[in-house]
GROMACS .gro file of C-alpha atoms in nm:
model
  387
    1UNK     CA    1  12.753  12.031   8.394
    2UNK     CA    2  12.680  11.858   8.725
    3UNK     CA    3  12.715  11.481   8.691
    4UNK     CA    4  12.533  11.278   8.956
    5UNK     CA    5  12.601  10.907   8.998
    6UNK     CA    6  12.343  10.673   9.141
    7UNK     CA    7  12.346  10.308   9.248
    8UNK     CA    8  12.035  10.094   9.215
    9UNK     CA    9  11.971   9.720   9.170
   10UNK     CA   10  11.972   9.510   8.859
   11UNK     CA   11  11.611   9.448   8.767
   12UNK     CA   12  11.376   9.645   8.544
   13UNK     CA   13  11.182   9.746   8.854
   14UNK     CA   14  11.504   9.880   9.005
   15UNK     CA   15  11.658  10.076   8.719
   16UNK     CA   16  11.406  10.148   8.441
   17UNK     CA   17  11.195  10.402   8.634
   18UNK     CA   18  11.509  10.581   8.749
   19UNK     CA   19  11.642  10.610   8.396
   20UNK     CA   20  11.317  10.765   8.277
   21UNK     CA   21  11.286  10.990   8.580
   22UNK     CA   22  11.645  11.104   8.523
   23UNK     CA   23  11.563  11.198   8.165
   24UNK     CA   24  11.263  11.402   8.275
   25UNK     CA   25  11.463  11.566   8.553
   26UNK     CA   26  11.739  11.659   8.307
   27UNK     CA   27  11.481  11.823   8.081
   28UNK     CA   28  11.384  12.046   8.371
   29UNK     CA   29  11.743  12.092   8.488
   30UNK     CA   30  11.969  12.089   8.179
   31UNK     CA   31  12.278  12.145   8.390
   32UNK     CA   32  12.227  11.821   8.585
   33UNK     CA   33  12.303  11.479   8.435
   34UNK     CA   34  12.237  11.149   8.613
   35UNK     CA   35  12.389  10.807   8.542
   36UNK     CA   36  12.301  10.481   8.719
   37UNK     CA   37  12.502  10.171   8.803
   38UNK     CA   38  12.338   9.847   8.918
   39UNK     CA   39  12.418   9.586   9.178
   40UNK     CA   40  12.274   9.238   9.223
   41UNK     CA   41  11.960   9.168   9.422
   42UNK     CA   42  12.172   9.002   9.691
   43UNK     CA   43  12.411   9.297   9.713
   44UNK     CA   44  12.116   9.531   9.744
   45UNK     CA   45  12.034   9.372  10.077
   46UNK     CA   46  12.385   9.291  10.197
   47UNK     CA   47  12.647   9.531  10.055
   48UNK     CA   48  12.772   9.796  10.304
   49UNK     CA   49  12.617  10.135  10.237
   50UNK     CA   50  12.923  10.322  10.365
   51UNK     CA   51  13.131  10.184  10.079
   52UNK     CA   52  12.872  10.286   9.819
   53UNK     CA   53  12.843  10.634   9.967
   54UNK     CA   54  13.208  10.700   9.880
   55UNK     CA   55  13.137  10.652   9.509
   56UNK     CA   56  12.776  10.753   9.452
   57UNK     CA   57  12.563  11.061   9.514
   58UNK     CA   58  12.228  10.879   9.531
   59UNK     CA   59  12.178  10.532   9.678
   60UNK     CA   60  11.890  10.285   9.674
   61UNK     CA   61  11.900  10.110  10.011
   62UNK     CA   62  11.724   9.846  10.222
   63UNK     CA   63  11.576   9.979  10.547
   64UNK     CA   64  11.772   9.755  10.792
   65UNK     CA   65  12.082   9.957  10.698
   66UNK     CA   66  11.957  10.291  10.829
   67UNK     CA   67  12.078  10.236  11.185
   68UNK     CA   68  12.439  10.166  11.101
   69UNK     CA   69  12.446  10.410  10.809
   70UNK     CA   70  12.323  10.700  11.018
   71UNK     CA   71  12.584  10.635  11.287
   72UNK     CA   72  12.858  10.624  11.022
   73UNK     CA   73  12.758  10.967  10.895
   74UNK     CA   74  12.748  10.851  10.533
   75UNK     CA   75  12.390  10.964  10.455
   76UNK     CA   76  12.238  11.308  10.492
   77UNK     CA   77  11.929  11.352  10.714
   78UNK     CA   78  11.671  11.440  10.451
   79UNK     CA   79  11.455  11.628  10.702
   80UNK     CA   80  11.727  11.891  10.719
   81UNK     CA   81  11.713  11.944  10.343
   82UNK     CA   82  11.349  11.890  10.246
   83UNK     CA   83  11.038  12.098  10.322
   84UNK     CA   84  10.830  11.979  10.615
   85UNK     CA   85  10.520  11.977  10.394
   86UNK     CA   86  10.683  11.742  10.146
   87UNK     CA   87  10.786  11.493  10.414
   88UNK     CA   88  10.440  11.515  10.570
   89UNK     CA   89  10.291  11.414  10.234
   90UNK     CA   90  10.534  11.122  10.211
   91UNK     CA   91  10.432  11.005  10.558
   92UNK     CA   92  10.059  11.048  10.491
   93UNK     CA   93  10.089  10.850  10.168
   94UNK     CA   94  10.316  10.574  10.296
   95UNK     CA   95  10.206  10.221  10.211
   96UNK     CA   96  10.223  10.051  10.547
   97UNK     CA   97  10.539  10.134  10.745
   98UNK     CA   98  10.746  10.198  10.430
   99UNK     CA   99  10.821  10.565  10.502
  100UNK     CA  100  10.890  10.515  10.872
  101UNK     CA  101  11.122  10.225  10.799
  102UNK     CA  102  11.380  10.484  10.687
  103UNK     CA  103  11.333  10.701  10.995
  104UNK     CA  104  11.591  10.653  11.269
  105UNK     CA  105  11.710  10.862  11.560
  106UNK     CA  106  11.457  11.134  11.482
  107UNK     CA  107  11.573  11.182  11.122
  108UNK     CA  108  11.453  11.066  10.780
  109UNK     CA  109  11.738  10.894  10.595
  110UNK     CA  110  11.562  10.785  10.275
  111UNK     CA  111  11.234  10.818  10.085
  112UNK     CA  112  11.025  10.512  10.006
  113UNK     CA  113  11.027  10.531   9.626
  114UNK     CA  114  10.942  10.160   9.607
  115UNK     CA  115  10.705   9.967   9.838
  116UNK     CA  116  10.697   9.591   9.876
  117UNK     CA  117  10.644   9.307  10.119
  118UNK     CA  118  10.633   8.932  10.096
  119UNK     CA  119  10.299   8.839   9.940
  120UNK     CA  120  10.140   8.537   9.773
  121UNK     CA  121  10.128   8.477   9.396
  122UNK     CA  122   9.952   8.234   9.165
  123UNK     CA  123   9.868   8.135   8.810
  124UNK     CA  124   9.493   8.197   8.776
  125UNK     CA  125   9.472   7.989   8.458
  126UNK     CA  126   9.595   7.681   8.646
  127UNK     CA  127   9.377   7.711   8.954
  128UNK     CA  128   9.040   7.609   8.809
  129UNK     CA  129   8.789   7.683   9.086
  130UNK     CA  130   9.032   7.656   9.375
  131UNK     CA  131   9.006   7.916   9.648
  132UNK     CA  132   9.338   8.067   9.755
  133UNK     CA  133   9.473   7.942  10.090
  134UNK     CA  134   9.427   8.176  10.384
  135UNK     CA  135   9.627   7.974  10.637
  136UNK     CA  136   9.929   7.744  10.633
  137UNK     CA  137   9.719   7.434  10.693
  138UNK     CA  138   9.541   7.499  10.364
  139UNK     CA  139   9.875   7.556  10.189
  140UNK     CA  140   9.983   7.211  10.313
  141UNK     CA  141   9.659   7.057  10.187
  142UNK     CA  142   9.713   7.220   9.849
  143UNK     CA  143  10.063   7.082   9.824
  144UNK     CA  144   9.931   6.730   9.888
  145UNK     CA  145   9.640   6.753   9.645
  146UNK     CA  146   9.804   6.904   9.336
  147UNK     CA  147   9.862   6.683   9.029
  148UNK     CA  148  10.210   6.533   8.992
  149UNK     CA  149  10.308   6.790   8.728
  150UNK     CA  150  10.202   7.089   8.938
  151UNK     CA  151  10.377   7.219   9.243
  152UNK     CA  152  10.380   7.495   9.499
  153UNK     CA  153  10.699   7.702   9.478
  154UNK     CA  154  10.874   7.903   9.746
  155UNK     CA  155  11.192   8.107   9.683
  156UNK     CA  156  11.429   7.983   9.955
  157UNK     CA  157  11.778   8.085   9.852
  158UNK     CA  158  11.969   8.197  10.164
  159UNK     CA  159  11.846   8.557  10.168
  160UNK     CA  160  11.484   8.471  10.095
  161UNK     CA  161  11.481   8.170  10.327
  162UNK     CA  162  11.570   8.404  10.612
  163UNK     CA  163  11.312   8.662  10.503
  164UNK     CA  164  11.038   8.398  10.493
  165UNK     CA  165  11.146   8.260  10.829
  166UNK     CA  166  11.121   8.609  10.980
  167UNK     CA  167  10.776   8.657  10.823
  168UNK     CA  168  10.655   8.337  10.985
  169UNK     CA  169  10.810   8.430  11.318
  170UNK     CA  170  10.640   8.771  11.312
  171UNK     CA  171  10.307   8.619  11.215
  172UNK     CA  172  10.332   8.371  11.503
  173UNK     CA  173  10.491   8.595  11.765
  174UNK     CA  174  10.382   8.943  11.664
  175UNK     CA  175  10.573   9.247  11.538
  176UNK     CA  176  10.790   9.267  11.850
  177UNK     CA  177  10.890   8.900  11.853
  178UNK     CA  178  11.258   8.973  11.785
  179UNK     CA  179  11.448   9.051  12.105
  180UNK     CA  180  11.735   9.279  12.007
  181UNK     CA  181  11.929   9.170  12.315
  182UNK     CA  182  11.882   8.796  12.265
  183UNK     CA  183  11.741   8.715  11.921
  184UNK     CA  184  11.446   8.490  11.835
  185UNK     CA  185  11.227   8.339  12.108
  186UNK     CA  186  11.281   7.964  12.098
  187UNK     CA  187  10.915   7.861  12.073
  188UNK     CA  188  10.842   8.115  11.799
  189UNK     CA  189  11.142   8.011  11.590
  190UNK     CA  190  11.064   7.642  11.626
  191UNK     CA  191  10.701   7.689  11.518
  192UNK     CA  192  10.811   7.885  11.210
  193UNK     CA  193  11.068   7.621  11.116
  194UNK     CA  194  10.813   7.341  11.148
  195UNK     CA  195  10.600   7.509  10.881
  196UNK     CA  196  10.898   7.540  10.647
  197UNK     CA  197  11.027   7.187  10.702
  198UNK     CA  198  10.684   7.027  10.663
  199UNK     CA  199  10.629   7.192  10.326
  200UNK     CA  200  10.982   7.161  10.193
  201UNK     CA  201  10.961   6.803  10.053
  202UNK     CA  202  10.648   6.895   9.856
  203UNK     CA  203  10.783   7.212   9.698
  204UNK     CA  204  10.903   7.255   9.342
  205UNK     CA  205  11.262   7.135   9.312
  206UNK     CA  206  11.388   7.482   9.219
  207UNK     CA  207  11.277   7.638   9.548
  208UNK     CA  208  11.600   7.617   9.748
  209UNK     CA  209  11.800   7.767   9.462
  210UNK     CA  210  11.562   8.050   9.373
  211UNK     CA  211  11.511   8.412   9.459
  212UNK     CA  212  11.171   8.569   9.376
  213UNK     CA  213  11.277   8.685   9.030
  214UNK     CA  214  11.400   8.340   8.930
  215UNK     CA  215  11.085   8.175   9.062
  216UNK     CA  216  10.854   8.421   8.888
  217UNK     CA  217  11.045   8.373   8.564
  218UNK     CA  218  10.988   7.997   8.587
  219UNK     CA  219  10.630   8.037   8.705
  220UNK     CA  220  10.542   8.261   8.410
  221UNK     CA  221  10.728   8.059   8.146
  222UNK     CA  222  10.606   7.708   8.234
  223UNK     CA  223  10.305   7.541   8.396
  224UNK     CA  224  10.500   7.373   8.674
  225UNK     CA  225  10.430   7.615   8.959
  226UNK     CA  226  10.071   7.697   9.052
  227UNK     CA  227  10.115   7.899   9.369
  228UNK     CA  228  10.379   8.068   9.586
  229UNK     CA  229  10.272   8.142   9.944
  230UNK     CA  230  10.544   8.385  10.043
  231UNK     CA  231  10.785   8.595   9.836
  232UNK     CA  232  10.850   8.961   9.766
  233UNK     CA  233  10.591   9.084   9.517
  234UNK     CA  234  10.684   9.215   9.172
  235UNK     CA  235  10.417   9.407   8.986
  236UNK     CA  236  10.608   9.350   8.660
  237UNK     CA  237  10.493   8.986   8.642
  238UNK     CA  238  10.129   9.090   8.673
  239UNK     CA  239  10.144   9.310   8.363
  240UNK     CA  240  10.014   9.204   8.025
  241UNK     CA  241  10.328   9.184   7.817
  242UNK     CA  242  10.611   9.138   8.065
  243UNK     CA  243  10.700   8.769   8.079
  244UNK     CA  244  10.486   8.492   7.934
  245UNK     CA  245  10.187   8.390   8.143
  246UNK     CA  246  10.064   8.667   8.370
  247UNK     CA  247  10.079   8.609   8.742
  248UNK     CA  248   9.834   8.735   9.000
  249UNK     CA  249   9.924   8.841   9.350
  250UNK     CA  250   9.733   8.817   9.675
  251UNK     CA  251   9.757   8.858  10.050
  252UNK     CA  252   9.969   8.604  10.238
  253UNK     CA  253   9.840   8.297  10.422
  254UNK     CA  254   9.867   8.320  10.797
  255UNK     CA  255   9.878   8.110  11.111
  256UNK     CA  256   9.598   8.326  11.250
  257UNK     CA  257   9.378   8.379  10.947
  258UNK     CA  258   9.487   8.741  10.906
  259UNK     CA  259   9.724   8.867  10.638
  260UNK     CA  260   9.964   9.032  10.879
  261UNK     CA  261  10.333   9.060  10.964
  262UNK     CA  262  10.477   8.949  10.632
  263UNK     CA  263  10.825   9.094  10.593
  264UNK     CA  264  10.841   9.452  10.467
  265UNK     CA  265  11.072   9.506  10.171
  266UNK     CA  266  11.080   9.796   9.929
  267UNK     CA  267  11.353  10.043   9.843
  268UNK     CA  268  11.453  10.376   9.990
  269UNK     CA  269  11.631  10.653   9.802
  270UNK     CA  270  11.907  10.814  10.009
  271UNK     CA  271  12.166  11.083   9.944
  272UNK     CA  272  12.534  11.040  10.025
  273UNK     CA  273  12.678  11.281  10.280
  274UNK     CA  274  13.002  11.262  10.082
  275UNK     CA  275  12.844  11.397   9.764
  276UNK     CA  276  12.969  11.726   9.620
  277UNK     CA  277  12.620  11.796   9.489
  278UNK     CA  278  12.387  11.728   9.780
  279UNK     CA  279  12.135  11.995   9.682
  280UNK     CA  280  12.087  11.857   9.331
  281UNK     CA  281  12.073  11.499   9.460
  282UNK     CA  282  11.804  11.599   9.710
  283UNK     CA  283  11.605  11.772   9.437
  284UNK     CA  284  11.609  11.459   9.223
  285UNK     CA  285  11.511  11.242   9.521
  286UNK     CA  286  11.209  11.463   9.585
  287UNK     CA  287  11.121  11.453   9.216
  288UNK     CA  288  11.136  11.072   9.198
  289UNK     CA  289  10.930  11.030   9.516
  290UNK     CA  290  10.663  11.287   9.426
  291UNK     CA  291  10.303  11.178   9.386
  292UNK     CA  292  10.283  11.273   9.018
  293UNK     CA  293  10.602  11.094   8.913
  294UNK     CA  294  10.526  10.787   9.122
  295UNK     CA  295  10.177  10.738   8.977
  296UNK     CA  296  10.282  10.805   8.617
  297UNK     CA  297  10.631  10.759   8.475
  298UNK     CA  298  10.771  10.564   8.769
  299UNK     CA  299  10.505  10.295   8.733
  300UNK     CA  300  10.488  10.314   8.352
  301UNK     CA  301  10.862  10.243   8.324
  302UNK     CA  302  10.830   9.922   8.525
  303UNK     CA  303  10.863  10.050   8.881
  304UNK     CA  304  10.672   9.952   9.193
  305UNK     CA  305  10.585  10.288   9.346
  306UNK     CA  306  10.603  10.367   9.714
  307UNK     CA  307  10.353  10.653   9.711
  308UNK     CA  308   9.994  10.554   9.794
  309UNK     CA  309   9.856  10.762   9.507
  310UNK     CA  310   9.986  10.497   9.268
  311UNK     CA  311   9.850  10.210   9.479
  312UNK     CA  312   9.497  10.351   9.465
  313UNK     CA  313   9.508  10.462   9.101
  314UNK     CA  314   9.239  10.283   8.898
  315UNK     CA  315   9.434  10.293   8.572
  316UNK     CA  316   9.748  10.157   8.737
  317UNK     CA  317   9.559   9.869   8.897
  318UNK     CA  318   9.379   9.782   8.574
  319UNK     CA  319   9.715   9.758   8.400
  320UNK     CA  320   9.859   9.509   8.648
  321UNK     CA  321   9.567   9.287   8.739
  322UNK     CA  322   9.494   9.479   9.060
  323UNK     CA  323   9.838   9.396   9.202
  324UNK     CA  324   9.831   9.693   9.437
  325UNK     CA  325   9.472   9.660   9.550
  326UNK     CA  326   9.509   9.282   9.600
  327UNK     CA  327   9.817   9.306   9.823
  328UNK     CA  328   9.750   9.634  10.006
  329UNK     CA  329   9.626   9.462  10.324
  330UNK     CA  330   9.949   9.264  10.355
  331UNK     CA  331  10.156   9.579  10.305
  332UNK     CA  332   9.960   9.781  10.556
  333UNK     CA  333  10.013   9.516  10.824
  334UNK     CA  334  10.368   9.417  10.730
  335UNK     CA  335  10.658   9.351  10.963
  336UNK     CA  336  10.954   9.590  10.974
  337UNK     CA  337  11.287   9.425  11.054
  338UNK     CA  338  11.523   9.546  11.328
  339UNK     CA  339  11.756   9.823  11.214
  340UNK     CA  340  12.032   9.804  11.474
  341UNK     CA  341  12.402   9.780  11.389
  342UNK     CA  342  12.404   9.402  11.402
  343UNK     CA  343  12.103   9.310  11.196
  344UNK     CA  344  12.231   9.359  10.837
  345UNK     CA  345  12.527   9.126  10.896
  346UNK     CA  346  12.312   8.887  11.095
  347UNK     CA  347  12.048   8.861  10.825
  348UNK     CA  348  12.309   8.773  10.564
  349UNK     CA  349  12.492   8.512  10.772
  350UNK     CA  350  12.179   8.365  10.928
  351UNK     CA  351  12.037   8.308  10.582
  352UNK     CA  352  12.331   8.082  10.500
  353UNK     CA  353  12.290   7.888  10.826
  354UNK     CA  354  11.918   7.842  10.766
  355UNK     CA  355  11.960   7.746  10.401
  356UNK     CA  356  12.216   7.480  10.491
  357UNK     CA  357  11.976   7.337  10.749
  358UNK     CA  358  11.690   7.326  10.498
  359UNK     CA  359  11.915   7.161  10.240
  360UNK     CA  360  12.024   6.892  10.487
  361UNK     CA  361  11.665   6.823  10.582
  362UNK     CA  362  11.579   6.733  10.222
  363UNK     CA  363  11.840   6.459  10.225
  364UNK     CA  364  11.736   6.321  10.561
  365UNK     CA  365  11.490   6.478  10.799
  366UNK     CA  366  11.710   6.474  11.107
  367UNK     CA  367  11.724   6.847  11.166
  368UNK     CA  368  11.619   6.952  11.514
  369UNK     CA  369  11.424   7.277  11.499
  370UNK     CA  370  11.543   7.350  11.851
  371UNK     CA  371  11.907   7.318  11.746
  372UNK     CA  372  11.859   7.539  11.441
  373UNK     CA  373  11.701   7.820  11.641
  374UNK     CA  374  11.976   7.798  11.902
  375UNK     CA  375  12.238   7.820  11.628
  376UNK     CA  376  12.070   8.128  11.480
  377UNK     CA  377  12.060   8.296  11.819
  378UNK     CA  378  12.419   8.201  11.895
  379UNK     CA  379  12.521   8.371  11.570
  380UNK     CA  380  12.324   8.683  11.659
  381UNK     CA  381  12.479   8.712  12.003
  382UNK     CA  382  12.830   8.666  11.864
  383UNK     CA  383  12.777   8.945  11.614
  384UNK     CA  384  12.609   9.166  11.874
  385UNK     CA  385  12.896   9.135  12.119
  386UNK     CA  386  13.158   9.211  11.853
  387UNK     CA  387  13.035   9.569  11.827
   0.00000   0.00000   0.00000
């Protein structure tokens, strides 16, 4: 018996479809057994891939890690193990830049089994006849006009604060705003921070302590939060019987009136170069990423597929309140983060710096946006020059 070990993340969307896919794969390959461990949402984005590759055959990774992981030699280049036709299908059916986000140095290091970006969400039963905001000025007007027992929410724990900040920067400055030699252009960073700081006092009190899952749990279980302008989408909360009141999802508001450059998320499935069973791990990865599995059992088990066949499937969209159709524009025009050696560490540490600044501003609005951006860039340069 070949026993494969996989590492995913601890949410139904992260593990349930893999458990079911593993069962189906085992039925086809009785000599191969798969077991899955789970790590926290924070560790999914921050934990070093090279350490996981020593223990696991199959890894679910975040795309900013592909640069450093490929140079460490801890992942196999999938293009050397998979048929060209299969990879061509994955590319042709990528939702936005999901597939290419795992391509680095001319090689494909993971398959986009899960596609996501920061999108907007809302409680349709609490909106009455309100039209969803399309720009940040309208979001601000909403926040001012809501009844005292209704609020806009925004997940701004350290990791998500940084992700939202980067979304705003990309929307203001374009997809190439981030200078990998210097960091964030001062004017772009200041404009993004002004939006965050202006809205912060009007947000639901849980915002600074929440990640998207925590905010959606609260949003679906109480009537306190009407709308979230920017957070990673979760199709689970749009389904009929998942968690209390159903949420709906939509394209993000924008500084330019176009739903573009929200931060790309999602999950890539990679194979450890240290595995004793690379061939079998590759076969399972292809199985999990295939069009048929993605649009059937992967979604049905609670997953958020990365293959476009699921995003355009009428039955799938009917089941989740058109989650995929309603957010497709945002995904197609999403912003892919830098993938150099420095960025994974920078994103983690910069999130703490930004979160502390936001927290201080709630006590007394004395934070200088100029100083905050300079501090973020100083951190980036320090990490860059340590390499």
